GROMACS .gro file of C-alpha atoms in nm:
model
  358
    1PRO     CA    1   0.000   0.000   0.000
    2HIS     CA    2   0.107   0.358  -0.059
    3TYR     CA    3  -0.020   0.714  -0.031
    4LEU     CA    4  -0.083   0.837  -0.387
    5LEU     CA    5  -0.072   1.207  -0.475
    6GLU     CA    6  -0.145   1.294  -0.838
    7PRO     CA    7  -0.181   1.617  -1.038
    8ALA     CA    8  -0.507   1.730  -1.196
    9SER     CA    9  -0.588   1.529  -1.507
   10THR     CA   10  -0.872   1.492  -1.758
   11ASN     CA   11  -0.992   1.167  -1.916
   12ILE     CA   12  -1.073   1.280  -2.270
   13ILE     CA   13  -1.254   0.952  -2.349
   14GLU     CA   14  -1.622   1.032  -2.290
   15TYR     CA   15  -1.748   0.674  -2.249
   16SER     CA   16  -1.470   0.500  -2.060
   17GLU     CA   17  -1.674   0.188  -1.975
   18ASP     CA   18  -1.965   0.186  -2.222
   19PHE     CA   19  -1.793   0.052  -2.533
   20SER     CA   20  -2.136  -0.024  -2.682
   21ASN     CA   21  -2.197   0.351  -2.721
   22SER     CA   22  -2.188   0.485  -3.077
   23ALA     CA   23  -1.889   0.702  -2.981
   24TRP     CA   24  -1.690   0.380  -3.020
   25THR     CA   25  -1.659   0.262  -3.382
   26LYS     CA   26  -1.642  -0.117  -3.418
   27SER     CA   27  -1.457  -0.256  -3.719
   28ASN     CA   28  -1.479  -0.635  -3.758
   29THR     CA   29  -1.567  -0.654  -3.386
   30THR     CA   30  -1.867  -0.662  -3.156
   31ILE     CA   31  -1.908  -0.558  -2.793
   32THR     CA   32  -2.095  -0.750  -2.524
   33SER     CA   33  -2.145  -0.519  -2.226
   34ASN     CA   34  -2.152  -0.613  -1.857
   35SER     CA   35  -2.025  -0.962  -1.932
   36ILE     CA   36  -1.751  -1.005  -1.670
   37ILE     CA   37  -1.639  -0.866  -1.333
   38SER     CA   38  -1.409  -0.567  -1.383
   39PRO     CA   39  -1.108  -0.466  -1.171
   40ASP     CA   40  -1.341  -0.257  -0.951
   41GLY     CA   41  -1.535  -0.572  -0.850
   42THR     CA   42  -1.850  -0.488  -1.046
   43LEU     CA   43  -2.015  -0.671  -1.337
   44ASN     CA   44  -1.941  -0.384  -1.577
   45ALA     CA   45  -1.654  -0.497  -1.802
   46SER     CA   46  -1.707  -0.579  -2.171
   47THR     CA   47  -1.613  -0.854  -2.414
   48LEU     CA   48  -1.453  -0.745  -2.742
   49THR     CA   49  -1.503  -1.021  -3.004
   50ASP     CA   50  -1.376  -1.051  -3.362
   51ASN     CA   51  -1.571  -1.156  -3.669
   52THR     CA   52  -1.472  -1.387  -3.957
   53ALA     CA   53  -1.305  -1.119  -4.169
   54ASN     CA   54  -0.939  -1.136  -4.269
   55GLY     CA   55  -0.827  -0.794  -4.154
   56ILE     CA   56  -0.789  -0.562  -3.856
   57HIS     CA   57  -1.033  -0.621  -3.571
   58ARG     CA   58  -1.050  -0.296  -3.377
   59LEU     CA   59  -1.240  -0.053  -3.156
   60ARG     CA   60  -1.194   0.322  -3.214
   61ASP     CA   61  -1.288   0.648  -3.043
   62SER     CA   62  -1.249   0.973  -3.237
   63VAL     CA   63  -1.072   1.248  -3.041
   64SER     CA   64  -0.950   1.602  -3.104
   65LEU     CA   65  -0.591   1.643  -2.984
   66SER     CA   66  -0.280   1.849  -3.058
   67ALA     CA   67   0.028   1.762  -3.260
   68SER     CA   68   0.373   1.725  -3.096
   69THR     CA   69   0.213   1.685  -2.752
   70ASP     CA   70   0.250   1.399  -2.506
   71TYR     CA   71  -0.064   1.191  -2.448
   72SER     CA   72  -0.099   0.890  -2.221
   73LEU     CA   73  -0.338   0.609  -2.316
   74SER     CA   74  -0.447   0.326  -2.089
   75VAL     CA   75  -0.702   0.047  -2.069
   76PHE     CA   76  -0.763  -0.253  -1.845
   77ALA     CA   77  -0.763  -0.581  -2.038
   78LYS     CA   78  -0.794  -0.952  -1.960
   79LYS     CA   79  -0.719  -1.255  -2.174
   80GLY     CA   80  -1.016  -1.430  -2.335
   81THR     CA   81  -0.976  -1.679  -2.619
   82LEU     CA   82  -0.717  -1.435  -2.754
   83SER     CA   83  -0.428  -1.323  -2.539
   84ASN     CA   84  -0.310  -0.997  -2.695
   85ILE     CA   85  -0.430  -0.645  -2.764
   86GLN     CA   86  -0.268  -0.346  -2.928
   87LEU     CA   87  -0.318   0.007  -2.791
   88ALA     CA   88  -0.257   0.290  -3.039
   89LEU     CA   89  -0.269   0.666  -3.093
   90ILE     CA   90  -0.331   0.741  -3.462
   91ASN     CA   91  -0.374   1.012  -3.722
   92THR     CA   92  -0.589   0.827  -3.973
   93ALA     CA   93  -0.530   1.082  -4.252
   94ASN     CA   94  -0.161   1.003  -4.290
   95SER     CA   95  -0.131   0.677  -4.089
   96ASN     CA   96   0.097   0.831  -3.828
   97THR     CA   97   0.088   0.580  -3.543
   98SER     CA   98   0.231   0.509  -3.199
   99SER     CA   99   0.134   0.169  -3.059
  100ARG     CA  100   0.229  -0.128  -2.846
  101VAL     CA  101   0.110  -0.490  -2.830
  102PHE     CA  102   0.040  -0.627  -2.480
  103ASP     CA  103   0.064  -0.996  -2.388
  104LEU     CA  104  -0.228  -1.062  -2.151
  105GLU     CA  105  -0.123  -1.421  -2.087
  106ASN     CA  106   0.228  -1.355  -1.959
  107GLY     CA  107   0.188  -0.993  -1.850
  108VAL     CA  108   0.468  -0.863  -2.073
  109LEU     CA  109   0.510  -0.603  -2.345
  110GLY     CA  110   0.500  -0.714  -2.706
  111GLU     CA  111   0.630  -0.532  -3.011
  112SER     CA  112   0.558  -0.175  -3.112
  113LEU     CA  113   0.426  -0.080  -3.453
  114THR     CA  114   0.504   0.289  -3.475
  115ASN     CA  115   0.645   0.560  -3.698
  116GLN     CA  116   0.612   0.828  -3.432
  117THR     CA  117   0.733   0.888  -3.076
  118LEU     CA  118   0.649   0.618  -2.820
  119SER     CA  119   0.815   0.731  -2.496
  120ASN     CA  120   0.665   0.490  -2.244
  121SER     CA  121   0.495   0.149  -2.235
  122LYS     CA  122   0.391  -0.042  -1.926
  123ILE     CA  123   0.179  -0.342  -1.827
  124THR     CA  124   0.072  -0.382  -1.463
  125ASP     CA  125  -0.092  -0.684  -1.302
  126TYR     CA  126  -0.418  -0.587  -1.127
  127GLY     CA  127  -0.511  -0.940  -1.021
  128ASN     CA  128  -0.772  -1.191  -1.138
  129GLY     CA  129  -0.622  -1.191  -1.487
  130TRP     CA  130  -0.659  -0.816  -1.539
  131PHE     CA  131  -0.373  -0.596  -1.659
  132LYS     CA  132  -0.351  -0.221  -1.699
  133CYS     CA  133  -0.195  -0.149  -2.039
  134GLU     CA  134  -0.037   0.194  -2.084
  135ILE     CA  135   0.151   0.391  -2.349
  136THR     CA  136   0.270   0.751  -2.371
  137ALA     CA  137   0.307   0.885  -2.723
  138GLN     CA  138   0.301   1.190  -2.945
  139LEU     CA  139   0.245   1.241  -3.316
  140ALA     CA  140   0.396   1.510  -3.538
  141SER     CA  141   0.053   1.544  -3.700
  142THR     CA  142  -0.275   1.593  -3.514
  143PRO     CA  143  -0.389   1.269  -3.343
  144ASN     CA  144  -0.754   1.190  -3.401
  145THR     CA  145  -0.804   0.829  -3.290
  146TYR     CA  146  -0.768   0.618  -2.976
  147GLN     CA  147  -0.762   0.254  -3.086
  148ILE     CA  148  -0.782  -0.089  -2.918
  149THR     CA  149  -0.702  -0.375  -3.155
  150LEU     CA  150  -0.728  -0.751  -3.113
  151ALA     CA  151  -0.403  -0.934  -3.186
  152THR     CA  152  -0.295  -1.296  -3.215
  153LYS     CA  153   0.021  -1.456  -3.078
  154SER     CA  154   0.325  -1.556  -3.280
  155SER     CA  155   0.534  -1.865  -3.213
  156GLY     CA  156   0.646  -1.913  -2.854
  157ASN     CA  157   0.551  -1.631  -2.621
  158ALA     CA  158   0.658  -1.341  -2.843
  159THR     CA  159   0.389  -1.104  -2.966
  160ASN     CA  160   0.421  -0.953  -3.310
  161ALA     CA  161   0.269  -0.620  -3.402
  162SER     CA  162   0.206  -0.737  -3.759
  163GLN     CA  163  -0.043  -0.990  -3.626
  164VAL     CA  164  -0.303  -0.723  -3.557
  165THR     CA  165  -0.420  -0.826  -3.905
  166TYR     CA  166  -0.547  -1.182  -3.900
  167ASP     CA  167  -0.823  -1.417  -4.019
  168GLY     CA  168  -1.089  -1.412  -3.747
  169ASP     CA  169  -1.322  -1.697  -3.659
  170GLY     CA  170  -1.600  -1.498  -3.493
  171THR     CA  171  -1.516  -1.620  -3.143
  172GLY     CA  172  -1.177  -1.461  -3.070
  173ASN     CA  173  -1.213  -1.223  -2.778
  174VAL     CA  174  -1.057  -1.032  -2.490
  175TYR     CA  175  -1.217  -0.846  -2.199
  176ILE     CA  176  -1.176  -0.469  -2.162
  177PHE     CA  177  -1.261  -0.200  -1.910
  178GLY     CA  178  -1.177   0.160  -1.825
  179ALA     CA  179  -1.036   0.333  -2.131
  180GLN     CA  180  -0.844   0.652  -2.059
  181LEU     CA  181  -0.669   0.919  -2.266
  182GLU     CA  182  -0.507   1.217  -2.096
  183GLN     CA  183  -0.260   1.486  -2.188
  184GLY     CA  184   0.069   1.434  -2.008
  185SER     CA  185   0.394   1.242  -2.000
  186TYR     CA  186   0.258   0.959  -1.783
  187PRO     CA  187  -0.081   0.799  -1.714
  188THR     CA  188  -0.257   0.867  -1.385
  189SER     CA  189  -0.508   0.652  -1.199
  190TYR     CA  190  -0.839   0.571  -1.365
  191ILE     CA  191  -1.101   0.849  -1.407
  192PRO     CA  192  -1.445   0.704  -1.499
  193THR     CA  193  -1.657   0.890  -1.756
  194ASN     CA  194  -2.011   0.849  -1.888
  195GLY     CA  195  -2.099   1.098  -2.160
  196THR     CA  196  -1.841   1.374  -2.106
  197ALA     CA  197  -1.474   1.422  -2.033
  198ILE     CA  198  -1.408   1.429  -1.658
  199THR     CA  199  -1.132   1.615  -1.472
  200ARG     CA  200  -0.992   1.498  -1.140
  201ALA     CA  201  -0.861   1.780  -0.920
  202ALA     CA  202  -0.502   1.773  -0.798
  203GLU     CA  203  -0.471   1.589  -0.468
  204THR     CA  204  -0.338   1.753  -0.152
  205ALA     CA  205  -0.224   1.648   0.195
  206ASN     CA  206  -0.264   1.868   0.503
  207GLY     CA  207  -0.232   1.870   0.883
  208SER     CA  208   0.133   1.777   0.935
  209GLY     CA  209   0.211   1.965   1.256
  210ASP     CA  210   0.335   2.309   1.364
  211ALA     CA  211   0.639   2.482   1.513
  212ALA     CA  212   0.594   2.292   1.841
  213THR     CA  213   0.633   1.961   1.653
  214PHE     CA  214   0.971   2.017   1.491
  215ASN     CA  215   1.319   2.065   1.633
  216ASP     CA  216   1.526   2.335   1.463
  217SER     CA  217   1.861   2.231   1.606
  218GLU     CA  218   1.867   1.869   1.491
  219GLY     CA  219   1.657   1.591   1.341
  220VAL     CA  220   1.600   1.339   1.063
  221LEU     CA  221   1.353   1.344   0.774
  222MET     CA  222   1.292   1.003   0.617
  223ALA     CA  223   1.072   0.900   0.322
  224GLU     CA  224   1.004   0.579   0.131
  225ILE     CA  225   0.886   0.708  -0.205
  226SER     CA  226   0.868   0.653  -0.579
  227ALA     CA  227   0.793   0.889  -0.868
  228LEU     CA  228   0.505   0.850  -1.111
  229ALA     CA  229   0.742   0.914  -1.403
  230ASN     CA  230   1.102   0.999  -1.482
  231ASP     CA  231   0.997   1.305  -1.680
  232GLY     CA  232   1.243   1.574  -1.572
  233GLY     CA  233   1.021   1.747  -1.317
  234ASN     CA  234   1.114   1.856  -0.963
  235ARG     CA  235   0.900   1.687  -0.695
  236ILE     CA  236   0.973   1.784  -0.333
  237ILE     CA  237   0.892   1.681   0.024
  238SER     CA  238   0.990   1.959   0.266
  239LEU     CA  239   1.027   2.033   0.636
  240SER     CA  240   1.029   2.413   0.636
  241ASP     CA  241   0.940   2.747   0.793
  242GLY     CA  242   0.652   2.780   0.543
  243SER     CA  243   0.883   2.923   0.278
  244GLN     CA  244   1.203   2.837   0.095
  245VAL     CA  245   1.416   3.039   0.338
  246SER     CA  246   1.487   2.767   0.595
  247ARG     CA  247   1.405   2.408   0.512
  248VAL     CA  248   1.510   2.044   0.487
  249ILE     CA  249   1.402   1.878   0.163
  250ILE     CA  250   1.405   1.544  -0.017
  251TYR     CA  251   1.328   1.559  -0.385
  252TYR     CA  252   1.348   1.413  -0.732
  253THR     CA  253   1.535   1.656  -0.957
  254SER     CA  254   1.508   1.735  -1.328
  255ALA     CA  255   1.814   1.515  -1.388
  256ASN     CA  256   1.755   1.157  -1.499
  257ASN     CA  257   1.677   0.927  -1.200
  258GLN     CA  258   1.836   1.168  -0.951
  259ILE     CA  259   1.744   1.210  -0.582
  260ASN     CA  260   1.864   1.522  -0.399
  261VAL     CA  261   1.857   1.649  -0.040
  262ILE     CA  262   1.915   2.004   0.084
  263SER     CA  263   1.928   2.168   0.427
  264SER     CA  264   1.916   2.549   0.405
  265THR     CA  265   1.919   2.839   0.651
  266ASN     CA  266   1.841   3.202   0.566
  267SER     CA  267   1.814   3.109   0.198
  268THR     CA  268   2.165   2.960   0.194
  269ASN     CA  269   2.224   2.591   0.133
  270GLN     CA  270   2.419   2.442   0.424
  271PHE     CA  271   2.412   2.086   0.289
  272ASN     CA  272   2.336   1.980  -0.068
  273SER     CA  273   2.387   1.623  -0.192
  274SER     CA  274   2.257   1.414  -0.482
  275PHE     CA  275   2.252   1.047  -0.580
  276ILE     CA  276   2.153   0.857  -0.897
  277VAL     CA  277   1.927   0.552  -0.854
  278SER     CA  278   1.846   0.294  -1.120
  279ASP     CA  279   1.481   0.400  -1.150
  280ILE     CA  280   1.295   0.670  -0.954
  281LYS     CA  281   0.969   0.489  -1.039
  282SER     CA  282   1.078   0.214  -0.798
  283SER     CA  283   1.059   0.277  -0.422
  284SER     CA  284   1.366   0.412  -0.244
  285LYS     CA  285   1.417   0.467   0.128
  286ILE     CA  286   1.576   0.809   0.175
  287ALA     CA  287   1.686   1.001   0.486
  288ILE     CA  288   1.859   1.331   0.559
  289LYS     CA  289   2.013   1.403   0.900
  290TYR     CA  290   2.063   1.769   0.997
  291LYS     CA  291   2.253   1.925   1.287
  292ASN     CA  292   2.511   2.203   1.316
  293ASN     CA  293   2.824   2.075   1.138
  294ASP     CA  294   2.678   1.723   1.109
  295PHE     CA  295   2.479   1.632   0.798
  296SER     CA  296   2.431   1.303   0.614
  297PHE     CA  297   2.229   1.159   0.327
  298TRP     CA  298   2.117   0.794   0.312
  299VAL     CA  299   1.962   0.594   0.027
  300ASN     CA  300   1.855   0.230   0.064
  301GLY     CA  301   2.084   0.155   0.358
  302ILE     CA  302   2.392   0.334   0.221
  303LYS     CA  303   2.537   0.666   0.335
  304VAL     CA  304   2.586   0.853   0.007
  305GLY     CA  305   2.663   1.206   0.129
  306THR     CA  306   2.803   1.384   0.437
  307SER     CA  307   2.917   1.726   0.555
  308THR     CA  308   3.081   1.845   0.879
  309SER     CA  309   3.022   2.213   0.806
  310GLY     CA  310   2.700   2.414   0.810
  311LEU     CA  311   2.418   2.551   1.024
  312ALA     CA  312   2.095   2.374   1.109
  313PRO     CA  313   1.775   2.534   0.973
  314ILE     CA  314   1.566   2.767   1.193
  315GLY     CA  315   1.194   2.824   1.239
  316LEU     CA  316   1.073   2.487   1.109
  317SER     CA  317   0.695   2.475   1.132
  318GLU     CA  318   0.546   2.245   0.866
  319LEU     CA  319   0.595   1.921   0.678
  320ALA     CA  320   0.455   1.940   0.324
  321PHE     CA  321   0.447   1.764  -0.013
  322ASP     CA  322   0.593   2.072  -0.187
  323ASN     CA  323   0.897   2.301  -0.186
  324GLY     CA  324   0.791   2.487   0.130
  325SER     CA  325   0.598   2.762  -0.045
  326GLY     CA  326   0.346   2.566  -0.253
  327GLY     CA  327   0.548   2.487  -0.567
  328ALA     CA  328   0.710   2.172  -0.707
  329ASN     CA  329   0.439   1.949  -0.557
  330PHE     CA  330   0.541   1.592  -0.480
  331TYR     CA  331   0.319   1.388  -0.708
  332GLY     CA  332   0.417   1.028  -0.646
  333LYS     CA  333   0.374   0.726  -0.423
  334THR     CA  334   0.461   0.748  -0.053
  335ARG     CA  335   0.483   0.429   0.149
  336GLU     CA  336   0.643   0.585   0.455
  337LEU     CA  337   0.718   0.935   0.585
  338GLN     CA  338   0.890   0.983   0.923
  339TYR     CA  339   1.034   1.272   1.121
  340PHE     CA  340   1.266   1.235   1.421
  341ASP     CA  341   1.326   1.534   1.650
  342SER     CA  342   1.683   1.428   1.725
  343VAL     CA  343   1.965   1.288   1.516
  344LEU     CA  344   2.004   0.913   1.477
  345THR     CA  345   2.328   0.717   1.476
  346ASP     CA  346   2.471   0.580   1.154
  347ALA     CA  347   2.365   0.230   1.261
  348GLN     CA  348   2.009   0.351   1.319
  349LEU     CA  349   1.999   0.535   0.985
  350GLU     CA  350   2.133   0.229   0.805
  351THR     CA  351   1.858   0.015   0.958
  352LEU     CA  352   1.591   0.279   0.892
  353THR     CA  353   1.671   0.299   0.520
  354SER     CA  354   1.755  -0.066   0.455
  355TRP     CA  355   1.519  -0.315   0.289
  356THR     CA  356   1.615  -0.604   0.517
  357SER     CA  357   1.671  -0.626   0.891
  358LEU     CA  358   2.037  -0.588   0.981
   0.00000   0.00000   0.00000
């Protein structure tokens, strides 16, 4: 389990669950609604079935988007008699396409069939045979179609994008639920729609304490966190005076897969250290210790930065998922967030940030 904070986002797909609606164009396919239990535990998922044509068996929704702009597409899918789907963003006028095949039997990515930018693809197991299939793409020309396509399997377990064209038998099917299309460099959690695009407001967290809670002279801020995407944005967790003047922060920087910590006093950085991890989308346990002339930075049980010079921050009064003054919001997953009002020993910090008991 984790605490999820996400930015505002809009699901542009107007009928995210009702694939029988005329907004969805069926080509060599049919939809049977409310035929299986969806990932939300309700009998509201659909069956997408091919016909006997030799061709592409697909489901399309027409959309009005912008060229050279990141869009994230997602859908929940489950293996039926067929075990693959393709998810695609298309400009039908010039056949510009970004797509990925998803293997719903083995839970792995198949091949892409694309002549445009495909910056991210992911398949996530949601249990009971359901997978969330995601791509992030952009087209140089204006995208106008969100497409789900049935696909067959090539020899072995490999999936081949060319097999989105095949000779159907009228019974080949997969189960689908929760289509989503949103502007942005990564997909967010599902936003249901039924007749209009729906926007989810940005999420916030409040009530973290006051000046009486925090010790200015020494302490430790620890977080077990992961980012939603490695997209070059700053995302910060701060212990501060309500501004950026005096603060202790843990954050993902604009550099690729970089974690940084800073302790500052009177707008001057007293301790500043960074560390590169393999993937900021995977959880890391991070801690910063602050005290006059005694600072350290820990990542996953390893001390990666120290300083024996500098002043502790003053006037600390709040713990927030931002930079101290409301910017650079931490949109990500938080499994653990701890504050200690006195410094810990190296042995304690190693144990606190390790993944196994020492």
